[in-house]
CSV table of C-alpha atoms and ligand atoms in Angstrom, one decimal:
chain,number,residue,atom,x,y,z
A,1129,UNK,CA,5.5,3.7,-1.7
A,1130,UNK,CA,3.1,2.4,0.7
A,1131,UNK,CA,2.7,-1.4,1.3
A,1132,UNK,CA,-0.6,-2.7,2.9
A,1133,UNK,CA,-0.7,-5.8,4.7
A,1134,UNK,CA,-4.0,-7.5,5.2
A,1135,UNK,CA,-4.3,-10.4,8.4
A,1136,UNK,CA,-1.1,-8.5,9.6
A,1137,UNK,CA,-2.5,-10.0,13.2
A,1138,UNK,CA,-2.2,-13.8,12.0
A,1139,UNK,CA,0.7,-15.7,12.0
A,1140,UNK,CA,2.3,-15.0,8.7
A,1141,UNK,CA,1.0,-11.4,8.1
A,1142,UNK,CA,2.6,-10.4,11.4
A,1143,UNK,CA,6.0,-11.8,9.8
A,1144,UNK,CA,5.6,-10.0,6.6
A,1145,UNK,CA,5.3,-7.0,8.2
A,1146,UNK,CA,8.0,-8.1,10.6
A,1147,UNK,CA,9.8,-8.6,7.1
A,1148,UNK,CA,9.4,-5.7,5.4
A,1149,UNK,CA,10.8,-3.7,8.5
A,1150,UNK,CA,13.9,-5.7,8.5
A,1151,UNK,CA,14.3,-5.2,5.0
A,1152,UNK,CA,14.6,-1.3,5.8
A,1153,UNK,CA,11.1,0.0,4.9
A,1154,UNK,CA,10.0,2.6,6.7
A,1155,UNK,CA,7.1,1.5,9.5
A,1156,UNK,CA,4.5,5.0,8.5
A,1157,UNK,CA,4.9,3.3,4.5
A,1158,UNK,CA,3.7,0.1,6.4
A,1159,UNK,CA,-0.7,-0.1,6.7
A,1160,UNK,CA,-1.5,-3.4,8.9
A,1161,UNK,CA,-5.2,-4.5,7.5
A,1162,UNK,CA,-6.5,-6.1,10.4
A,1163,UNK,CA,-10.3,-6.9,11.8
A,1164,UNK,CA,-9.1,-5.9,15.4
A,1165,UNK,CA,-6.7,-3.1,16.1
A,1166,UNK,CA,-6.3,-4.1,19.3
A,1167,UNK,CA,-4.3,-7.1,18.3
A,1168,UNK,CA,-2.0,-4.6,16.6
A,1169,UNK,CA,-1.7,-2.1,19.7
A,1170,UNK,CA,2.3,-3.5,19.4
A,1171,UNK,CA,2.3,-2.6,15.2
A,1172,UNK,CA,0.8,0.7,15.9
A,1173,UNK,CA,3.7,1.5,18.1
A,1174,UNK,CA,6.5,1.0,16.2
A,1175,UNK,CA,4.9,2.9,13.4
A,1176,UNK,CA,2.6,1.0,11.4
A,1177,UNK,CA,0.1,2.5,10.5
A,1178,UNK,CA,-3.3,0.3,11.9
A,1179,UNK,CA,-6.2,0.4,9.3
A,1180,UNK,CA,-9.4,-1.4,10.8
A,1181,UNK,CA,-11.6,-3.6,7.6
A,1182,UNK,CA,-12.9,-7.2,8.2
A,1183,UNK,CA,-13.3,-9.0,4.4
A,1184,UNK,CA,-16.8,-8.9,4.7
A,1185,UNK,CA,-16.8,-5.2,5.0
A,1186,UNK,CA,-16.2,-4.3,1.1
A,1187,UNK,CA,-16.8,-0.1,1.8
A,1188,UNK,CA,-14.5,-0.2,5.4
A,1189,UNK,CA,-11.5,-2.4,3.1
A,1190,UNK,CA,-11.9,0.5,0.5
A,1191,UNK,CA,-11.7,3.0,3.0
A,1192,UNK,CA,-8.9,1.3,4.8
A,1193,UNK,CA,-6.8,0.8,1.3
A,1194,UNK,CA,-6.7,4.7,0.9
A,1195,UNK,CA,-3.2,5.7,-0.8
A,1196,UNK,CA,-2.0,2.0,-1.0
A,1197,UNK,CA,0.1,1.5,-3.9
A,1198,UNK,CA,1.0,-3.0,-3.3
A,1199,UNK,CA,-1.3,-4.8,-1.5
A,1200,UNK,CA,-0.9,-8.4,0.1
A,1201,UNK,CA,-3.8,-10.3,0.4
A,1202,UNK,CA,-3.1,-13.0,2.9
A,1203,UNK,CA,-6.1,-15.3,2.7
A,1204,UNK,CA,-8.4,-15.8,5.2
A,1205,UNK,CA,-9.0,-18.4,7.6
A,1206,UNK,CA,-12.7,-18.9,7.3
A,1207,UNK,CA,-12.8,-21.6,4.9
A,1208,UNK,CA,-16.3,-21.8,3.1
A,1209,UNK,CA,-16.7,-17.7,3.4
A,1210,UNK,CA,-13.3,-16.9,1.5
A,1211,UNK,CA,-14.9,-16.7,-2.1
A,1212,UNK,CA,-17.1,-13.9,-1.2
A,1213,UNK,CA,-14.5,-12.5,0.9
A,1214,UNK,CA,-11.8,-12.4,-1.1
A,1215,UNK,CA,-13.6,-10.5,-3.6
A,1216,UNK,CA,-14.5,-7.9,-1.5
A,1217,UNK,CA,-10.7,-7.5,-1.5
A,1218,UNK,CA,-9.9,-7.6,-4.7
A,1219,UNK,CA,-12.7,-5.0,-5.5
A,1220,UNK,CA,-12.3,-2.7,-2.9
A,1221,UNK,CA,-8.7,-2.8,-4.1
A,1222,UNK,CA,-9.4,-1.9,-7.3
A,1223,UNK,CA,-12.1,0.9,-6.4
A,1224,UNK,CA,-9.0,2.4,-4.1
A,1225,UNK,CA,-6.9,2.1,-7.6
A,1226,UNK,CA,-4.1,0.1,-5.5
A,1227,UNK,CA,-1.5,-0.8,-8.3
A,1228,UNK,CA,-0.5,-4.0,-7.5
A,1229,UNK,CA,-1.8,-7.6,-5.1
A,1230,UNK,CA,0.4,-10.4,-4.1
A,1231,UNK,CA,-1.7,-13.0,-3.0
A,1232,UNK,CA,-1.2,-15.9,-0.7
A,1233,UNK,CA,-2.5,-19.1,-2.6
A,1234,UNK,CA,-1.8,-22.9,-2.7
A,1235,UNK,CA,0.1,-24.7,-4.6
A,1236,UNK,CA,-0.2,-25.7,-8.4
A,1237,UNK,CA,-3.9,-24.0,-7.1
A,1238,UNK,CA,-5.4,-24.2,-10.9
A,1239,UNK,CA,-4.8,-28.2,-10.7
A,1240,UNK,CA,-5.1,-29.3,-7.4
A,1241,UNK,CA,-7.4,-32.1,-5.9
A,1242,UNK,CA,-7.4,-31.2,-2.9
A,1243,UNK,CA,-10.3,-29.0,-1.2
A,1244,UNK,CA,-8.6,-26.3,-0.1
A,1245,UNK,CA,-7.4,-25.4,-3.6
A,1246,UNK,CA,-11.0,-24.2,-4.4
A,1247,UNK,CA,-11.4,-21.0,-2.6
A,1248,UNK,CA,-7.7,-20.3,-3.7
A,1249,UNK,CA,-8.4,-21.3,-7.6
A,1250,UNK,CA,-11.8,-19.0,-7.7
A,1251,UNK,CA,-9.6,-16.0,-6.1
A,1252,UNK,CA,-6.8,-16.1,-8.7
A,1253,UNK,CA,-9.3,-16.4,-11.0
A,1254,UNK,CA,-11.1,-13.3,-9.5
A,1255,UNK,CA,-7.6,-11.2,-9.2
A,1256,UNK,CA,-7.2,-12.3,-13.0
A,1257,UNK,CA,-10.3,-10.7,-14.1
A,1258,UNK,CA,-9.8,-7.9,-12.0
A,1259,UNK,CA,-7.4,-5.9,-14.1
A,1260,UNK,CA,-5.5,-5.0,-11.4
A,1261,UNK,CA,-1.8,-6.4,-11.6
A,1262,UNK,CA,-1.4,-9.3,-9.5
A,1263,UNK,CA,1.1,-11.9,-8.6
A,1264,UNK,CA,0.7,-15.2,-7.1
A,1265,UNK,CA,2.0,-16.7,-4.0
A,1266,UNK,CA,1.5,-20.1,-4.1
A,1267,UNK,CA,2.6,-21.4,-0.6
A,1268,UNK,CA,3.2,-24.7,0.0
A,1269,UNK,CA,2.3,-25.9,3.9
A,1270,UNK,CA,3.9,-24.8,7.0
A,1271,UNK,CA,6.3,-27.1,8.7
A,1272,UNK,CA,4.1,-25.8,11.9
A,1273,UNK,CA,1.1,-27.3,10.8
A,1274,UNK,CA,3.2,-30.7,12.3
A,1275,UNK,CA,2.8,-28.8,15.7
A,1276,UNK,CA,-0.1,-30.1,17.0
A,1277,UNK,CA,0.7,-33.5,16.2
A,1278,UNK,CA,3.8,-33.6,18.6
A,1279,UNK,CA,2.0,-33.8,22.1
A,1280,UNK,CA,0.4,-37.0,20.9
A,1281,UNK,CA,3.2,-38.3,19.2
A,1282,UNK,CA,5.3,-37.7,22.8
A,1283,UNK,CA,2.4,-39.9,24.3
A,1284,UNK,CA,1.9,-42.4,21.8
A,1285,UNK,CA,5.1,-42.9,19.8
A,1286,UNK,CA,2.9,-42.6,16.6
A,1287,UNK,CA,2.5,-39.6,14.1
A,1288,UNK,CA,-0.8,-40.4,12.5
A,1289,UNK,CA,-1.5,-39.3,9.1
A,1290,UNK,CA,-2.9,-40.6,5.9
A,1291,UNK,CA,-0.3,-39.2,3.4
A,1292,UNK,CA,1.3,-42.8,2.6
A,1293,UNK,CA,4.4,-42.4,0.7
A,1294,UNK,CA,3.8,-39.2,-0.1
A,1295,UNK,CA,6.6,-35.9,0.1
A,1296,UNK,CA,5.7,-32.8,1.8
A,1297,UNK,CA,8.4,-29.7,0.5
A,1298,UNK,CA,7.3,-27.6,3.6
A,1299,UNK,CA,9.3,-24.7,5.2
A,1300,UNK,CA,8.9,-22.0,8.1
A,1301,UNK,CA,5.9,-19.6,7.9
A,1302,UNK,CA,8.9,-17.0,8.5
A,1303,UNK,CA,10.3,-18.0,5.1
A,1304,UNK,CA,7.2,-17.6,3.0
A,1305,UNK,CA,6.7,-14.2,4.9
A,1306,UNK,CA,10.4,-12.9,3.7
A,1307,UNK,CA,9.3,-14.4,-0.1
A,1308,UNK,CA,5.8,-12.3,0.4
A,1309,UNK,CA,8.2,-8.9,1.7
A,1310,UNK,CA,10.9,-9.7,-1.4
A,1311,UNK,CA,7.7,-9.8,-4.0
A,1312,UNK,CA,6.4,-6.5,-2.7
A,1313,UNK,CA,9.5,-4.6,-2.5
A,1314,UNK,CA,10.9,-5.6,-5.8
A,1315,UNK,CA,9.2,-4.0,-9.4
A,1316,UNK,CA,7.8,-6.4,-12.5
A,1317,UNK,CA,6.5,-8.8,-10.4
A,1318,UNK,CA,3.0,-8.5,-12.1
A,1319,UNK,CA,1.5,-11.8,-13.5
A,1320,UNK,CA,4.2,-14.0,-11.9
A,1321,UNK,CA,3.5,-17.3,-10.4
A,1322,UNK,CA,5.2,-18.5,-7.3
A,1323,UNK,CA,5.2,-22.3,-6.4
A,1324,UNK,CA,6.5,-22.1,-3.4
A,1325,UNK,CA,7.9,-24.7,-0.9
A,1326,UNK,CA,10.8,-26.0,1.4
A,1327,UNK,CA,14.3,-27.4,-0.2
A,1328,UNK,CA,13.5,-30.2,3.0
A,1329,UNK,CA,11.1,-32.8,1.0
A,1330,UNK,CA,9.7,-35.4,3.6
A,1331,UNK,CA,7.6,-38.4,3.9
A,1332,UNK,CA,5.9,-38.6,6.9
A,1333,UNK,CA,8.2,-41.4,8.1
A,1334,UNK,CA,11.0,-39.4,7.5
A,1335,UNK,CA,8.8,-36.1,9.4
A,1336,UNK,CA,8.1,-38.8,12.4
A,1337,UNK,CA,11.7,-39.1,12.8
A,1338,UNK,CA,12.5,-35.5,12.9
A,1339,UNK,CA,9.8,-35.0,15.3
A,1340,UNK,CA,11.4,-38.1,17.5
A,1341,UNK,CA,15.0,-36.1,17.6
A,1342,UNK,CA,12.8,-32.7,18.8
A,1343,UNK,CA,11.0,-34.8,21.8
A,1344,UNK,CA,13.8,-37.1,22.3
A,1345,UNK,CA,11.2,-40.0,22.2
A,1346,UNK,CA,10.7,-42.6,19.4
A,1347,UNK,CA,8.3,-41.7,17.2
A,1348,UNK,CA,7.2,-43.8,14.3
A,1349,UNK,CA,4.7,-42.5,11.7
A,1350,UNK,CA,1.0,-45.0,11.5
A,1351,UNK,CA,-0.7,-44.3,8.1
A,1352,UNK,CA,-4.3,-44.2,8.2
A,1353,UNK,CA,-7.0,-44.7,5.3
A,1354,UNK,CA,-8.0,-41.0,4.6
A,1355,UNK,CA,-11.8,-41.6,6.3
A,1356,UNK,CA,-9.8,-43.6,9.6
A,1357,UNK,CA,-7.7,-40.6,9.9
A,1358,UNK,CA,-10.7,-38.1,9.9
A,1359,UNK,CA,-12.3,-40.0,12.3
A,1360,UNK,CA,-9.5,-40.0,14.6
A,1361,UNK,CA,-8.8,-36.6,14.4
A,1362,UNK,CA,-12.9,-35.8,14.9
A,1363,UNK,CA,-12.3,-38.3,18.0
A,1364,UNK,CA,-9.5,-36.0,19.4
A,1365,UNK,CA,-11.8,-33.1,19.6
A,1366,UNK,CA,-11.5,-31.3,16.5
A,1367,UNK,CA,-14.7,-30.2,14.4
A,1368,UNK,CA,-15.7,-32.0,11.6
A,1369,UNK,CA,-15.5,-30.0,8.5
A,1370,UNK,CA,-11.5,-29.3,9.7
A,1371,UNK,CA,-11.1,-32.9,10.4
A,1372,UNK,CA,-12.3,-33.7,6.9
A,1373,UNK,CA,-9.9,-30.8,5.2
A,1374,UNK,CA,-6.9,-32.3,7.0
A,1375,UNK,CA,-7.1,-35.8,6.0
A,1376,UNK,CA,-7.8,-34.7,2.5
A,1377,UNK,CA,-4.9,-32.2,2.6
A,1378,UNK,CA,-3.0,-35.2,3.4
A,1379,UNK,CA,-4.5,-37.4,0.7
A,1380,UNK,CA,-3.1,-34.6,-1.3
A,1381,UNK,CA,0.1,-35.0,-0.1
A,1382,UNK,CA,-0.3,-38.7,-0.8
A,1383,UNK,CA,-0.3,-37.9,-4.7
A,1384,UNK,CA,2.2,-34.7,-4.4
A,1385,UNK,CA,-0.5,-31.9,-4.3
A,1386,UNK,CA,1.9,-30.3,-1.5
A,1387,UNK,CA,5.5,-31.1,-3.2
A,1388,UNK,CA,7.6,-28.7,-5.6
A,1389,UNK,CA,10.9,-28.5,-6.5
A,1390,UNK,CA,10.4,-25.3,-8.4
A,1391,UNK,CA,13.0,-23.5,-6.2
A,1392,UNK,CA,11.1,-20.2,-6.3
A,1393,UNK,CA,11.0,-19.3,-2.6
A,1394,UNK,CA,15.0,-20.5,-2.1
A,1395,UNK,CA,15.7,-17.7,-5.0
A,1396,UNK,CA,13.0,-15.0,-3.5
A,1397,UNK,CA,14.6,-15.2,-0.3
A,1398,UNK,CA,18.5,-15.9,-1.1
A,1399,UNK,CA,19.0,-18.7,1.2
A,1400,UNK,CA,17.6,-22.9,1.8
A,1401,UNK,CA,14.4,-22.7,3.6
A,1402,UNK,CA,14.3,-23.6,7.2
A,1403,UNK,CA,14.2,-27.5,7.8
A,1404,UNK,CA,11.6,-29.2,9.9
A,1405,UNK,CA,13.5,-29.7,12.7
A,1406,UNK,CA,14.0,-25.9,13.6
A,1407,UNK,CA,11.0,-25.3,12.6
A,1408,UNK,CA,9.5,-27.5,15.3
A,1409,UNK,CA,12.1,-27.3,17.4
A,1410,UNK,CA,12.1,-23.3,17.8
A,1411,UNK,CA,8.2,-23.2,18.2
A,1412,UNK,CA,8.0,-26.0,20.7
A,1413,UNK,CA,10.8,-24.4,23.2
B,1415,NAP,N1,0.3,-22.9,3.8
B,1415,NAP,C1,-0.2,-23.4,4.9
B,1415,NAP,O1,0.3,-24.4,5.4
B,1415,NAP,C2,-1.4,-22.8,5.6
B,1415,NAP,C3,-1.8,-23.3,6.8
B,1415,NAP,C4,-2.9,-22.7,7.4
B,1415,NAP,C5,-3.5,-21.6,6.8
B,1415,NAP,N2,-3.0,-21.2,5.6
B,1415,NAP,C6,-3.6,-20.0,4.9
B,1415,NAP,O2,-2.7,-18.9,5.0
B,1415,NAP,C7,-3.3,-17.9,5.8
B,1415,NAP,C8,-2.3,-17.2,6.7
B,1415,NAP,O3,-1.8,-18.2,7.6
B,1415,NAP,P1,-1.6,-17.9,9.1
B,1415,NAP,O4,-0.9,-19.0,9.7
B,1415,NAP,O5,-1.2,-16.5,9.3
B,1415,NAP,O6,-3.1,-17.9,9.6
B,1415,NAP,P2,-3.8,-17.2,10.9
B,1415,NAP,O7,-2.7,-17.0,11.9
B,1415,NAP,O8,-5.0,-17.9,11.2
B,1415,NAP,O9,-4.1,-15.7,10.3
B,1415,NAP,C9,-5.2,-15.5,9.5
B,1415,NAP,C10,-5.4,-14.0,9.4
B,1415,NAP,O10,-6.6,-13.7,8.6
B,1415,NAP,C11,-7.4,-12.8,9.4
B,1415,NAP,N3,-8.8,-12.9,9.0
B,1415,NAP,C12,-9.5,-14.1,9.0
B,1415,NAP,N4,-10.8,-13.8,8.7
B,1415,NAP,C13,-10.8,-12.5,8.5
B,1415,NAP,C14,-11.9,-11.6,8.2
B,1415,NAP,N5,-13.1,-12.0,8.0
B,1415,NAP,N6,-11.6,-10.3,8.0
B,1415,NAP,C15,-10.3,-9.8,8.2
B,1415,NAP,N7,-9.3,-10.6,8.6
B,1415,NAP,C16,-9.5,-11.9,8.7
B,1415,NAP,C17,-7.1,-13.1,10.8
B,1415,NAP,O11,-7.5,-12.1,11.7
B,1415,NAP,P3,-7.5,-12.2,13.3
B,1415,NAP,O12,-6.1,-12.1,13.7
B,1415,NAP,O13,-8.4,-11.1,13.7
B,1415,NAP,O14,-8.1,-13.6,13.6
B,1415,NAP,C18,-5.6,-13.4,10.8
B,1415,NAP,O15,-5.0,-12.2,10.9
B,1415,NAP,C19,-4.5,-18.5,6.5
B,1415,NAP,O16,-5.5,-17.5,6.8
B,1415,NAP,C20,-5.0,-19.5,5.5
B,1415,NAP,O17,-5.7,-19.0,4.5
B,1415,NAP,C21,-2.0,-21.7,5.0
């Protein structure tokens, strides 16, 4: 049986891979799909093998998906392009006659408002048409999205958001990696639907005061209107179009786009998902 990994240099695809090792499969069954090997020098030597395709390159992902029996397809970061290159995947999958794709969606992704569900919907939608069997991992957010919010909240006291009232069921990248590793190691998992997110359901008051106990500094959380808080977040340096996609991710989480209480990725990975405070605690130390 051999697994492919695609992104296995991001964050999560590096812990899935991390994932399926621990879970006892053997590295050579392991194929890291990555854009630069380089990044993988550390894969390659423990055994994985280190395919190079970009998901622009339909021909080089066909190539590189040679002998794959289960691929992950961990979306791709370059939001407006993922359409196009998602399909490249799912075809050059199919051309390679890999049997089976998990791929890394968004929640509730054929009803959700916000933007980012787009590129996700048209993708399952691709996968679906594809004939190839598929199954859907809908992740919820990260809890380390909250990251790059904490060095302002240690200066100015305020986590700044426009979710309102809103619940976020977020866990640790890690868990969604093991739910990824327990979906491609386990048979009939084709046409299921994962809605996956955190046991730890948080407004973002009750998020401010889990990042005040991780800083040791009061924090309180100031609730912007969704257009205030783009702007701010412009002001702080960041481009535009990801300004704009933040504040409406957190207009989603405003009207529960980013909450489930399905319990899916507590039962694919056998334990409670990793609460906010570890999660920001372990990747600020
Ligand atoms: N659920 C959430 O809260 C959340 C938050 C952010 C993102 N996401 C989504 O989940 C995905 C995985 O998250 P992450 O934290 O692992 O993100 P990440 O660290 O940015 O990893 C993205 C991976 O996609 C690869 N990639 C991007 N464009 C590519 C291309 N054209 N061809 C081949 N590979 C390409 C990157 O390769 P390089 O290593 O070469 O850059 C990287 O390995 C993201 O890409 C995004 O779609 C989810």
């Amino acid at each position: 049986m051999t697994i492919a990994v695609t992104g296995a240099t991001g964050h999560l695809g590096r812990l899935v891979v991390e994932a399926l090792l621990d879970k006892g499969t053997p590295a050579a069954d392991i194929v890291a799909v990555v854009r630069t090997p380089a990044k993988a020098a550390d894969l390659a030597d423990r055994g994985v093998e280190v395919r190079q395709a970009d998901y622009s390159d339909r021909a080089a992902l066909e190539t590189a998906f040679a002998g794959v029996d289960k691929l992950l397809l961990v979306s791709g970061s370059e939001v407006g392009q993922r359409v196009a290159q998602h399909a490249n995947v799912i075809d050059a999958a199919k051309a390679a006659a890999v049997g089976f794709v998990a791929y890394t969606s968004v929640l509730d992704a054929q009803n959700s408002t916000i933007g980012l569900a787009v590129e996700h919907r048209a993708t399952e939608d691709r996968l679906a048409q594809s004939g190839i069997d598929f199954a859907l991992l809908r992740n919820g957010w990260y809890w380390e999205n909250y990251l790059g919010s904490i060095p302002a909240a240690g200066e100015t006291g305020a986590l700044f958001g426009s979710a309102g009232t809103g619940v976020v069921a977020a866990a640790a990248r890690k868990d969604y990696a093991e739910a990824a590793a327990a979906v491609l190691l386990s048979d009939g998992q084709a046409s299921k639907v994962y809605e996956l997110g955190g046991d730890e359901r948080l407004t973002y008051s009750e998020l401010a005061d889990v990042i005040s106990s991780v800083i040791g500094k009061p924090v309180s959380y100031k609730d912007l209107p969704q257009a205030e808080y783009a702007a701010a977040l412009e002001g702080a340096g960041l481009p535009a179009p990801i300004a704009s996609m933040l504040a409406d991710s957190d207009a989603g989480v405003a009207i529960g786009a980013l909450d489930t209480e399905s319990g899916d990725l507590q039962r694919l990975i056998g334990r409670n998902s990793t609460p906010a405070a570890t999660a920001l605690a372990v990747s600020t130390s």
